[in-house]
XYZ file of C-alpha atoms in Angstrom:
221
model
C -23.911 -7.972 0.162
C -20.528 -8.052 1.751
C -18.934 -4.414 1.443
C -15.119 -3.691 1.772
C -13.367 -0.265 2.283
C -9.841 -0.664 0.839
C -7.141 1.481 2.496
C -3.433 1.728 1.199
C -0.674 3.873 2.554
C 2.650 4.638 0.701
C 5.450 7.064 0.990
C 8.316 7.919 -1.475
C 10.762 5.639 0.390
C 8.024 2.677 0.528
C 7.729 2.629 -3.335
C 11.367 1.540 -3.715
C 10.813 -1.343 -1.392
C 9.406 -4.726 -2.266
C 6.147 -5.415 -0.511
C 5.473 -1.937 0.568
C 4.798 -0.014 -2.700
C 1.513 0.871 -4.046
C 1.549 -1.754 -6.755
C 2.358 -4.622 -4.318
C -0.460 -3.448 -2.033
C -2.952 -3.395 -4.802
C -1.810 -6.755 -6.009
C -2.192 -8.359 -2.413
C -5.686 -6.707 -1.984
C -6.630 -7.996 -5.514
C -5.506 -11.522 -4.536
C -7.572 -11.638 -1.317
C -10.873 -10.400 -3.092
C -10.287 -12.825 -5.836
C -9.401 -15.929 -3.744
C -10.868 -15.342 -0.127
C -13.727 -12.689 -0.192
C -17.299 -13.798 0.202
C -19.222 -13.158 -3.185
C -20.832 -11.233 -4.291
C -19.086 -8.170 -2.620
C -18.918 -4.480 -3.329
C -16.145 -1.879 -2.834
C -17.820 0.794 -0.779
C -14.690 3.069 -0.765
C -11.049 3.125 -1.800
C -8.614 5.557 0.122
C -4.953 6.141 -0.278
C -2.529 8.125 2.021
C 0.661 9.411 0.575
C 2.859 10.417 3.504
C 5.326 9.281 6.206
C 2.848 7.108 8.064
C 2.714 8.932 11.303
C -0.581 7.676 12.814
C -1.783 11.372 13.920
C -1.563 12.525 10.168
C -3.635 10.279 7.876
C -6.598 12.021 6.560
C -7.597 9.310 4.311
C -7.421 6.645 6.817
C -9.864 8.706 8.897
C -12.241 8.731 5.844
C -11.943 5.232 5.526
C -12.783 4.414 9.057
C -15.652 6.828 9.150
C -17.080 4.992 5.989
C -16.687 1.607 7.664
C -18.568 2.852 10.863
C -21.454 4.387 8.805
C -21.873 1.546 6.428
C -20.772 -1.569 8.451
C -18.014 -2.381 5.557
C -14.981 -4.321 6.583
C -11.681 -2.347 6.325
C -9.232 -4.188 3.964
C -5.592 -3.598 4.085
C -2.487 -5.493 2.298
C -0.411 -5.711 5.324
C -0.906 -4.901 9.008
C 1.905 -2.394 8.965
C 0.125 -0.393 6.390
C -2.473 0.399 8.877
C -0.108 1.111 11.518
C 3.264 0.181 13.010
C 2.134 0.712 16.566
C 0.410 -2.024 18.575
C -1.505 0.554 20.443
C -3.089 2.018 17.757
C -4.178 -1.525 16.244
C -5.467 -2.491 19.692
C -7.615 0.581 19.860
C -8.873 0.088 16.343
C -9.816 -3.647 17.172
C -11.773 -2.426 20.385
C -14.150 -0.363 18.149
C -17.212 -2.233 17.762
C -18.113 -0.451 14.628
C -14.877 -1.540 12.773
C -14.172 -4.835 11.423
C -10.477 -5.435 10.118
C -9.222 -7.665 7.309
C -5.472 -8.148 6.275
C -5.053 -9.498 2.731
C -1.755 -11.163 3.453
C -3.401 -12.995 6.436
C -6.636 -13.743 5.073
C -7.943 -16.166 7.781
C -6.296 -14.205 10.839
C -8.888 -13.182 13.588
C -8.545 -10.162 16.186
C -6.555 -12.191 18.519
C -3.983 -13.254 15.980
C -3.657 -9.873 14.474
C -2.840 -8.504 17.677
C -0.269 -10.967 18.427
C 1.475 -10.276 15.249
C 1.405 -6.671 15.703
C 2.971 -7.066 18.937
C 5.807 -9.530 17.797
C 6.381 -7.294 14.631
C 6.950 -4.226 16.923
C 9.355 -6.240 18.936
C 11.115 -7.328 15.860
C 11.430 -3.739 14.580
C 12.895 -2.368 17.979
C 15.469 -5.397 17.992
C 16.453 -4.602 14.393
C 16.890 -0.993 15.117
C 19.157 -1.818 18.217
C 21.106 -4.399 16.069
C 21.590 -1.826 13.367
C 22.975 0.713 15.680
C 25.258 -1.701 17.189
C 26.666 -2.852 13.795
C 27.161 0.930 12.754
C 28.792 1.582 15.953
C 31.290 -1.404 15.225
C 31.927 -0.429 11.810
C 32.617 3.155 12.861
C 35.036 2.012 15.672
C 36.860 -0.072 12.984
C 37.365 3.202 10.944
C 35.053 1.832 8.122
C 33.430 4.819 6.023
C 29.580 4.797 6.373
C 26.868 5.814 3.981
C 28.136 4.715 0.548
C 25.763 1.855 0.036
C 22.543 3.768 1.384
C 23.483 6.613 -0.821
C 23.587 4.286 -3.975
C 20.405 2.607 -2.822
C 18.688 5.915 -2.651
C 19.730 7.198 -6.023
C 18.741 3.805 -7.701
C 15.226 4.393 -6.148
C 14.975 7.858 -7.203
C 15.908 6.678 -10.772
C 13.120 4.094 -10.617
C 10.720 6.751 -9.618
C 11.845 9.028 -12.475
C 11.462 6.257 -14.972
C 7.885 5.333 -13.701
C 6.585 8.916 -13.824
C 8.113 9.490 -17.337
C 6.387 6.452 -18.620
C 3.175 7.660 -16.951
C 3.366 11.063 -18.690
C 3.888 9.228 -21.984
C 0.569 7.573 -22.079
C -1.155 10.451 -20.158
C -2.552 11.791 -23.559
C -4.541 8.507 -24.207
C -5.546 7.636 -20.658
C -6.807 10.849 -19.389
C -9.319 11.733 -22.231
C -10.703 8.328 -22.347
C -11.110 8.147 -18.610
C -12.869 11.552 -18.718
C -15.229 10.218 -21.384
C -16.425 7.358 -19.089
C -14.360 4.633 -20.678
C -13.712 1.303 -18.709
C -10.280 0.218 -17.550
C -10.559 -2.671 -20.109
C -11.542 -0.153 -22.909
C -8.503 1.912 -22.265
C -6.250 -1.028 -21.910
C -7.382 -1.940 -25.516
C -6.754 1.345 -26.753
C -3.217 1.550 -25.561
C -2.480 -1.768 -27.180
C -4.333 -0.594 -30.268
C -1.894 2.513 -30.304
C 1.024 0.091 -30.343
C 2.055 1.257 -26.892
C 3.503 -1.505 -24.550
C 3.464 -1.536 -20.839
C 6.680 -0.211 -19.093
C 8.022 -4.011 -19.178
C 7.164 -4.303 -22.839
C 4.011 -6.471 -22.420
C 0.249 -6.120 -23.180
C -2.024 -3.842 -20.995
C -4.506 -5.262 -18.452
C -7.202 -3.238 -16.535
C -5.352 -3.335 -13.365
C -2.043 -1.955 -15.165
C -4.233 0.861 -16.480
C -5.515 1.458 -12.812
C -1.940 1.871 -11.451
C -1.077 4.414 -14.225
C -4.034 6.450 -13.258
C -3.108 6.482 -9.568
C 0.426 7.627 -10.615
C -1.263 10.377 -12.698
C -3.257 11.505 -9.707
C -0.094 11.413 -7.411
C 1.766 13.581 -10.044
C -1.023 16.309 -10.104
């Protein structure tokens, strides 16, 4: 049976940026498994790093890679930059004969294509950094006050995080005891609906939404 080891990486800053947050990565991985994965398949492990993303400080990625090497499972990530932003790291990983990599957002890409994409993405980030520095220097030369927009964006993201955490704490008394008793995600979703508790957006609960709440609860501990 086909086996996958799922790896996701997120930081506080990522949670406020579309496409990089935990929910977005989970969605992309679910889309891959539903539409592209060989069936039947098995999830051999699911690992999550919550940190800055430095390549030398990701304990869960180390565990995920060790599991891949021991079981022959394929490492599945949502986006290539969730694995690393450095071409050298990705290249070394691709040279490992015991690790096979699959990127959900590029479901049919082979090793060569992923390597090329990583190199191009690194060049683009370097150029964007240079362009941003040049634009800031020009704005400063014109006497334009800097930092206002960034401060507003940061405060808005912090407010979103506070609201998400507050909602998670609201459903904790129902979710945690049910999960501890062995209830499935579907059963917990039904219990929340039955208690008259809507999702944060006012809708009905799904097993995936329950899973995301549980992940937030684990991060809050």
